[in-house]
PDB file of C-alpha atoms in Angstrom:
ATOM      1  CA  MET A   1     130.170  94.004 123.008  1.00 44.00           C
ATOM      2  CA  ASP A   2     131.052  92.448 126.380  1.00 45.00           C
ATOM      3  CA  ARG A   3     129.875  88.896 127.114  1.00 43.00           C
ATOM      4  CA  ARG A   4     127.037  89.852 129.446  1.00 49.00           C
ATOM      5  CA  LEU A   5     125.655  92.416 127.014  1.00 46.00           C
ATOM      6  CA  ALA A   6     126.019  89.945 124.171  1.00 46.00           C
ATOM      7  CA  ARG A   7     124.005  87.312 126.049  1.00 46.00           C
ATOM      8  CA  GLY A   8     121.282  89.810 126.845  1.00 51.00           C
ATOM      9  CA  ALA A   9     121.146  91.054 123.285  1.00 49.00           C
ATOM     10  CA  LEU A  10     120.940  87.510 121.950  1.00 49.00           C
ATOM     11  CA  VAL A  11     118.017  86.661 124.230  1.00 51.00           C
ATOM     12  CA  GLU A  12     116.219  89.831 123.161  1.00 53.00           C
ATOM     13  CA  PHE A  13     116.963  89.101 119.517  1.00 53.00           C
ATOM     14  CA  LYS A  14     115.586  85.565 119.751  1.00 51.00           C
ATOM     15  CA  ASN A  15     112.450  86.946 121.379  1.00 52.00           C
ATOM     16  CA  ALA A  16     112.148  89.384 118.495  1.00 52.00           C
ATOM     17  CA  MET A  17     112.308  86.490 116.032  1.00 51.00           C
ATOM     18  CA  GLU A  18     108.886  85.244 117.097  1.00 56.00           C
ATOM     19  CA  GLU A  19     106.949  84.891 113.886  1.00 64.00           C
ATOM     20  CA  ILE A  20     104.607  87.719 112.959  1.00 78.00           C
ATOM     21  CA  PRO A  21     102.020  86.663 110.370  1.00 82.00           C
ATOM     22  CA  MET A  22     102.523  87.897 106.827  1.00 86.00           C
ATOM     23  CA  TYR A  23      99.873  90.048 105.158  1.00 94.00           C
ATOM     24  CA  ASP A  24      97.187  88.724 102.875  1.00 93.00           C
ATOM     25  CA  PRO A  25      98.006  88.823  99.138  1.00 94.00           C
ATOM     26  CA  THR A  26      96.006  92.002  98.544  1.00 95.00           C
ATOM     27  CA  ARG A  27      97.986  93.940 101.134  1.00 96.00           C
ATOM     28  CA  GLN A  28     101.249  92.460  99.873  1.00 96.00           C
ATOM     29  CA  SER A  29     100.453  93.667  96.368  1.00 95.00           C
ATOM     30  CA  GLU A  30      99.483  97.126  97.580  1.00 97.00           C
ATOM     31  CA  LEU A  31     102.695  97.461  99.559  1.00 97.00           C
ATOM     32  CA  ILE A  32     104.795  96.371  96.586  1.00 96.00           C
ATOM     33  CA  ARG A  33     103.062  98.979  94.435  1.00 97.00           C
ATOM     34  CA  PHE A  34     103.591 101.570  97.154  1.00 98.00           C
ATOM     35  CA  ALA A  35     107.336 100.788  97.095  1.00 98.00           C
ATOM     36  CA  ARG A  36     107.437 101.753  93.396  1.00 98.00           C
ATOM     37  CA  ALA A  37     109.496  98.706  92.423  1.00 97.00           C
ATOM     38  CA  GLY A  38     108.942  97.532  88.869  1.00 97.00           C
ATOM     39  CA  ALA A  39     110.409  95.525  86.038  1.00 98.00           C
ATOM     40  CA  GLY A  40     114.143  96.131  85.853  1.00 98.00           C
ATOM     41  CA  SER A  41     114.418  97.739  89.300  1.00 98.00           C
ATOM     42  CA  THR A  42     117.295  97.130  91.667  1.00 98.00           C
ATOM     43  CA  VAL A  43     115.961  96.512  95.184  1.00 98.00           C
ATOM     44  CA  ILE A  44     117.796  96.095  98.480  1.00 98.00           C
ATOM     45  CA  ASP A  45     115.764  94.122 101.011  1.00 98.00           C
ATOM     46  CA  VAL A  46     117.373  94.880 104.376  1.00 98.00           C
ATOM     47  CA  TYR A  47     117.110  92.201 107.066  1.00 95.00           C
ATOM     48  CA  PRO A  48     114.999  89.844 104.906  1.00 96.00           C
ATOM     49  CA  GLY A  49     113.762  87.536 107.681  1.00 92.00           C
ATOM     50  CA  ASP A  50     112.206  84.476 106.040  1.00 92.00           C
ATOM     51  CA  GLY A  51     112.705  86.002 102.608  1.00 96.00           C
ATOM     52  CA  ASP A  52     109.024  86.637 101.848  1.00 95.00           C
ATOM     53  CA  TRP A  53     109.656  90.156 100.556  1.00 97.00           C
ATOM     54  CA  THR A  54     112.771  89.109  98.672  1.00 98.00           C
ATOM     55  CA  ARG A  55     110.678  86.579  96.750  1.00 97.00           C
ATOM     56  CA  LEU A  56     107.926  89.106  96.038  1.00 97.00           C
ATOM     57  CA  PHE A  57     110.381  91.709  94.769  1.00 98.00           C
ATOM     58  CA  SER A  58     112.148  89.034  92.718  1.00 98.00           C
ATOM     59  CA  ASP A  59     108.894  88.307  90.912  1.00 98.00           C
ATOM     60  CA  VAL A  60     108.221  92.015  90.326  1.00 98.00           C
ATOM     61  CA  VAL A  61     111.628  93.136  89.026  1.00 98.00           C
ATOM     62  CA  GLY A  62     111.948  90.224  86.629  1.00 98.00           C
ATOM     63  CA  ALA A  63     114.955  89.008  84.718  1.00 97.00           C
ATOM     64  CA  GLU A  64     116.238  92.513  84.005  1.00 97.00           C
ATOM     65  CA  GLY A  65     116.078  93.546  87.666  1.00 98.00           C
ATOM     66  CA  HIS A  66     117.963  92.451  90.751  1.00 98.00           C
ATOM     67  CA  VAL A  67     117.178  91.950  94.429  1.00 98.00           C
ATOM     68  CA  TYR A  68     119.906  92.079  97.053  1.00 98.00           C
ATOM     69  CA  SER A  69     118.826  90.210 100.171  1.00 98.00           C
ATOM     70  CA  PHE A  70     120.997  92.085 102.661  1.00 98.00           C
ATOM     71  CA  VAL A  71     121.668  90.412 106.009  1.00 97.00           C
ATOM     72  CA  PRO A  72     123.514  92.808 108.345  1.00 96.00           C
ATOM     73  CA  THR A  73     126.416  91.158 110.169  1.00 95.00           C
ATOM     74  CA  GLU A  74     124.877  92.599 113.319  1.00 94.00           C
ATOM     75  CA  ILE A  75     122.183  89.956 112.727  1.00 92.00           C
ATOM     76  CA  ALA A  76     124.309  87.248 111.144  1.00 92.00           C
ATOM     77  CA  ASP A  77     126.694  87.231 114.110  1.00 90.00           C
ATOM     78  CA  VAL A  78     123.921  85.995 116.408  1.00 88.00           C
ATOM     79  CA  LYS A  79     121.787  84.156 113.852  1.00 88.00           C
ATOM     80  CA  PRO A  80     124.131  82.637 111.238  1.00 88.00           C
ATOM     81  CA  ASP A  81     121.365  80.648 109.538  1.00 93.00           C
ATOM     82  CA  GLN A  82     119.746  83.893 108.368  1.00 93.00           C
ATOM     83  CA  LEU A  83     122.389  84.341 105.673  1.00 95.00           C
ATOM     84  CA  ASP A  84     122.447  80.615 104.870  1.00 96.00           C
ATOM     85  CA  ASN A  85     118.685  80.687 104.342  1.00 96.00           C
ATOM     86  CA  MET A  86     118.933  83.636 101.967  1.00 97.00           C
ATOM     87  CA  ARG A  87     121.700  81.930 100.004  1.00 97.00           C
ATOM     88  CA  ALA A  88     119.451  78.893  99.691  1.00 98.00           C
ATOM     89  CA  LEU A  89     116.595  81.141  98.564  1.00 98.00           C
ATOM     90  CA  ALA A  90     118.802  82.614  95.839  1.00 98.00           C
ATOM     91  CA  LYS A  91     119.286  79.085  94.465  1.00 98.00           C
ATOM     92  CA  GLU A  92     115.572  78.415  94.151  1.00 97.00           C
ATOM     93  CA  PRO A  93     114.337  77.937  90.569  1.00 97.00           C
ATOM     94  CA  GLY A  94     113.627  81.280  88.955  1.00 96.00           C
ATOM     95  CA  ARG A  95     115.584  83.301  91.537  1.00 98.00           C
ATOM     96  CA  GLU A  96     118.588  84.064  89.356  1.00 98.00           C
ATOM     97  CA  ASN A  97     117.906  87.754  90.013  1.00 98.00           C
ATOM     98  CA  VAL A  98     118.440  87.359  93.771  1.00 98.00           C
ATOM     99  CA  GLU A  99     121.765  87.681  95.563  1.00 98.00           C
ATOM    100  CA  ALA A 100     122.274  87.140  99.294  1.00 98.00           C
ATOM    101  CA  VAL A 101     124.866  89.538 100.715  1.00 98.00           C
ATOM    102  CA  SER A 102     126.128  90.493 104.156  1.00 97.00           C
ATOM    103  CA  ALA A 103     128.182  93.273 105.742  1.00 97.00           C
ATOM    104  CA  ASP A 104     127.974  95.646 108.677  1.00 96.00           C
ATOM    105  CA  LEU A 105     125.004  97.968 108.284  1.00 96.00           C
ATOM    106  CA  VAL A 106     127.166 100.966 107.462  1.00 96.00           C
ATOM    107  CA  ALA A 107     129.226  98.893 105.007  1.00 97.00           C
ATOM    108  CA  MET A 108     126.195  98.042 102.869  1.00 97.00           C
ATOM    109  CA  PRO A 109     127.678  99.916  99.839  1.00 97.00           C
ATOM    110  CA  ASP A 110     130.540  97.410  99.831  1.00 97.00           C
ATOM    111  CA  VAL A 111     128.193  94.566  98.842  1.00 98.00           C
ATOM    112  CA  THR A 112     125.348  96.270  96.959  1.00 98.00           C
ATOM    113  CA  PRO A 113     125.205  98.599  93.928  1.00 98.00           C
ATOM    114  CA  PRO A 114     123.216 101.831  93.701  1.00 98.00           C
ATOM    115  CA  ALA A 115     119.558 100.925  94.026  1.00 98.00           C
ATOM    116  CA  ASP A 116     116.126 102.138  92.992  1.00 98.00           C
ATOM    117  CA  VAL A 117     114.388 100.958  96.160  1.00 98.00           C
ATOM    118  CA  LEU A 118     115.539 100.129  99.671  1.00 98.00           C
ATOM    119  CA  TRP A 119     112.936  98.173 101.627  1.00 98.00           C
ATOM    120  CA  LEU A 120     112.957  98.119 105.450  1.00 98.00           C
ATOM    121  CA  HIS A 121     110.143  96.051 106.925  1.00 98.00           C
ATOM    122  CA  LEU A 122     109.627  96.008 110.725  1.00 97.00           C
ATOM    123  CA  PHE A 123     113.309  96.718 111.325  1.00 96.00           C
ATOM    124  CA  TYR A 124     113.815 100.457 111.626  1.00 98.00           C
ATOM    125  CA  HIS A 125     113.079 100.420 115.362  1.00 97.00           C
ATOM    126  CA  ASP A 126     115.919  97.916 115.821  1.00 96.00           C
ATOM    127  CA  LEU A 127     118.386 100.585 114.732  1.00 97.00           C
ATOM    128  CA  HIS A 128     117.851 102.019 118.214  1.00 97.00           C
ATOM    129  CA  THR A 129     118.530  98.773 120.100  1.00 94.00           C
ATOM    130  CA  ALA A 130     121.695  97.584 121.825  1.00 91.00           C
ATOM    131  CA  LEU A 131     122.158  94.597 119.546  1.00 89.00           C
ATOM    132  CA  ILE A 132     122.162  96.576 116.315  1.00 92.00           C
ATOM    133  CA  GLN A 133     124.250  99.408 117.757  1.00 92.00           C
ATOM    134  CA  ALA A 134     126.836  97.010 119.197  1.00 88.00           C
ATOM    135  CA  LYS A 135     129.243  97.752 116.350  1.00 89.00           C
ATOM    136  CA  GLY A 136     128.731 101.469 116.668  1.00 88.00           C
ATOM    137  CA  ALA A 137     126.169 102.107 113.926  1.00 91.00           C
ATOM    138  CA  THR A 138     123.332 104.487 114.783  1.00 96.00           C
ATOM    139  CA  ALA A 139     120.082 105.181 112.944  1.00 97.00           C
ATOM    140  CA  ALA A 140     121.631 108.405 111.664  1.00 98.00           C
ATOM    141  CA  ASP A 141     124.622 106.485 110.304  1.00 97.00           C
ATOM    142  CA  PHE A 142     122.394 103.985 108.524  1.00 98.00           C
ATOM    143  CA  ASN A 143     120.110 106.628 107.042  1.00 98.00           C
ATOM    144  CA  ARG A 144     123.139 108.433 105.685  1.00 98.00           C
ATOM    145  CA  VAL A 145     124.366 105.208 104.047  1.00 98.00           C
ATOM    146  CA  VAL A 146     120.932 104.576 102.531  1.00 98.00           C
ATOM    147  CA  TYR A 147     120.934 108.091 101.085  1.00 98.00           C
ATOM    148  CA  GLU A 148     124.319 107.497  99.498  1.00 97.00           C
ATOM    149  CA  GLN A 149     123.298 104.097  98.137  1.00 97.00           C
ATOM    150  CA  LEU A 150     120.056 105.082  96.445  1.00 98.00           C
ATOM    151  CA  LYS A 151     120.023 106.508  92.946  1.00 98.00           C
ATOM    152  CA  PRO A 152     118.639 110.037  92.523  1.00 98.00           C
ATOM    153  CA  GLY A 153     114.868 109.629  92.632  1.00 98.00           C
ATOM    154  CA  GLY A 154     115.248 106.346  94.527  1.00 98.00           C
ATOM    155  CA  PHE A 155     112.821 105.320  97.258  1.00 98.00           C
ATOM    156  CA  TYR A 156     113.458 104.434 100.904  1.00 99.00           C
ATOM    157  CA  VAL A 157     110.390 102.560 102.145  1.00 98.00           C
ATOM    158  CA  ILE A 158     109.860 101.935 105.855  1.00 98.00           C
ATOM    159  CA  VAL A 159     107.132  99.856 107.503  1.00 98.00           C
ATOM    160  CA  ASP A 160     107.179  99.561 111.278  1.00 98.00           C
ATOM    161  CA  HIS A 161     105.171  99.118 114.466  1.00 98.00           C
ATOM    162  CA  ALA A 162     103.897 102.447 115.779  1.00 98.00           C
ATOM    163  CA  ALA A 163     104.576 103.533 119.347  1.00 98.00           C
ATOM    164  CA  ALA A 164     102.340 105.906 121.252  1.00 97.00           C
ATOM    165  CA  ALA A 165     102.372 109.521 120.134  1.00 95.00           C
ATOM    166  CA  ALA A 166     105.372 111.419 121.527  1.00 96.00           C
ATOM    167  CA  ALA A 167     107.047 108.177 122.681  1.00 97.00           C
ATOM    168  CA  GLY A 168     110.013 108.920 120.469  1.00 97.00           C
ATOM    169  CA  THR A 169     112.471 106.031 120.548  1.00 97.00           C
ATOM    170  CA  SER A 170     111.833 105.065 124.162  1.00 97.00           C
ATOM    171  CA  ASP A 171     109.902 101.867 123.303  1.00 97.00           C
ATOM    172  CA  THR A 172     112.233 100.440 120.680  1.00 96.00           C
ATOM    173  CA  GLN A 173     113.948  97.962 123.004  1.00 94.00           C
ATOM    174  CA  SER A 174     111.065  97.077 125.308  1.00 95.00           C
ATOM    175  CA  LEU A 175     108.072  96.996 122.943  1.00 97.00           C
ATOM    176  CA  HIS A 176     109.727  96.905 119.487  1.00 96.00           C
ATOM    177  CA  ARG A 177     107.835 100.056 118.545  1.00 98.00           C
ATOM    178  CA  ILE A 178     108.837 103.536 117.446  1.00 98.00           C
ATOM    179  CA  ASP A 179     107.054 106.860 117.107  1.00 98.00           C
ATOM    180  CA  PRO A 180     106.469 107.539 113.389  1.00 98.00           C
ATOM    181  CA  VAL A 181     107.258 111.215 113.922  1.00 98.00           C
ATOM    182  CA  SER A 182     110.726 110.314 115.184  1.00 98.00           C
ATOM    183  CA  VAL A 183     111.360 108.169 112.128  1.00 98.00           C
ATOM    184  CA  ARG A 184     110.360 110.966 109.774  1.00 98.00           C
ATOM    185  CA  VAL A 185     112.597 113.478 111.564  1.00 98.00           C
ATOM    186  CA  GLU A 186     115.577 111.118 111.484  1.00 98.00           C
ATOM    187  CA  VAL A 187     115.186 110.142 107.834  1.00 98.00           C
ATOM    188  CA  GLU A 188     114.604 113.686 106.618  1.00 98.00           C
ATOM    189  CA  ALA A 189     117.737 114.753 108.505  1.00 98.00           C
ATOM    190  CA  ALA A 190     119.703 112.531 106.114  1.00 98.00           C
ATOM    191  CA  GLY A 191     118.387 114.499 103.128  1.00 98.00           C
ATOM    192  CA  PHE A 192     115.320 112.483 102.170  1.00 98.00           C
ATOM    193  CA  VAL A 193     111.929 113.994 101.376  1.00 98.00           C
ATOM    194  CA  LEU A 194     108.695 112.309 102.456  1.00 98.00           C
ATOM    195  CA  ASP A 195     107.038 111.283  99.192  1.00 98.00           C
ATOM    196  CA  ALA A 196     103.982 109.401 100.488  1.00 98.00           C
ATOM    197  CA  GLN A 197     102.525 107.616 103.495  1.00 98.00           C
ATOM    198  CA  SER A 198      99.876 104.940 103.728  1.00 98.00           C
ATOM    199  CA  THR A 199      97.289 103.977 106.340  1.00 97.00           C
ATOM    200  CA  LEU A 200      96.916 100.501 104.841  1.00 97.00           C
ATOM    201  CA  LEU A 201      98.252  98.846 108.018  1.00 98.00           C
ATOM    202  CA  ALA A 202      96.827 101.286 110.564  1.00 98.00           C
ATOM    203  CA  ASN A 203      94.903  99.918 113.548  1.00 98.00           C
ATOM    204  CA  LYS A 204      93.221 102.486 115.783  1.00 97.00           C
ATOM    205  CA  ASP A 205      92.418  99.774 118.347  1.00 97.00           C
ATOM    206  CA  ASP A 206      96.087  99.065 119.089  1.00 98.00           C
ATOM    207  CA  PRO A 207      96.783 100.376 122.627  1.00 97.00           C
ATOM    208  CA  HIS A 208     100.471 100.968 121.695  1.00 98.00           C
ATOM    209  CA  SER A 209     101.418  99.938 125.234  1.00 97.00           C
ATOM    210  CA  VAL A 210     102.152  96.219 124.759  1.00 97.00           C
ATOM    211  CA  LYS A 211     104.990  94.374 123.057  1.00 96.00           C
ATOM    212  CA  VAL A 212     104.278  93.605 119.425  1.00 96.00           C
ATOM    213  CA  PHE A 213     104.552  89.855 120.121  1.00 94.00           C
ATOM    214  CA  ASP A 214     101.847  89.927 122.802  1.00 95.00           C
ATOM    215  CA  ALA A 215      99.021  87.540 121.892  1.00 94.00           C
ATOM    216  CA  SER A 216      96.484  90.351 122.187  1.00 96.00           C
ATOM    217  CA  ILE A 217      97.989  92.310 119.274  1.00 96.00           C
ATOM    218  CA  LYS A 218     100.453  90.037 117.445  1.00 95.00           C
ATOM    219  CA  GLY A 219     100.012  90.415 113.715  1.00 95.00           C
ATOM    220  CA  GLU A 220      97.562  93.291 114.149  1.00 96.00           C
ATOM    221  CA  THR A 221      99.750  96.132 115.404  1.00 98.00           C
ATOM    222  CA  ASP A 222      99.213  99.676 114.251  1.00 98.00           C
ATOM    223  CA  ARG A 223     101.863 100.094 111.549  1.00 98.00           C
ATOM    224  CA  PHE A 224     102.985 103.155 109.651  1.00 98.00           C
ATOM    225  CA  VAL A 225     104.162 103.035 106.045  1.00 98.00           C
ATOM    226  CA  TYR A 226     106.454 105.761 104.728  1.00 98.00           C
ATOM    227  CA  ARG A 227     107.981 106.269 101.304  1.00 98.00           C
ATOM    228  CA  PHE A 228     110.862 108.722 101.210  1.00 99.00           C
ATOM    229  CA  VAL A 229     112.573 109.860  98.034  1.00 98.00           C
ATOM    230  CA  LYS A 230     116.144 110.923  97.385  1.00 98.00           C
ATOM    231  CA  PRO A 231     115.873 114.268  95.535  1.00 98.00           C
TER     232      PRO A 231
END
């Protein structure tokens, strides 16, 4: 990435780091159940943010399970404290089943074992942005890696901000949104089968035309929830 592009990507990334409120406990529990993680599961939490989901999955999988808090180097290169924070999380009391790991997105298999669940929360759209693609990885590349990394019958769970119908991937950089239909097409192209979808986070009053960090919609965006399975 040249210096000018790197500066622009960093500014956009820092803007994207604006905190989005976490869900209430009831919704958290429903989403965990939707992900089909359970005692003894191996879960990969991709781009863990503040680690909220890593902690939740850690509690669910228990001592016999394992959670890999995976920080892509595409993120770590511009926000080094992300990986440091996850390493600190893994040292918290009772988090012996958590491991913080980092590699390029497409090198994820180098630092994680085959998994039962891969969790991608509010990040899929970023696969179509300049920052994440700076090292050459595309959404298709990542989906292919996820397919290879999941065990047969494993689940790929995606939660993201919905763009307007037929918007495709055109709003990923500007609004941090993506058309759910585009996501389904891309993921199924890697070999996955749509197993379930949820309207738990849907919001029909979202105009889909403003950035997800805009005060008028922040924390209340229309979000789609997909669970794909590896046959």
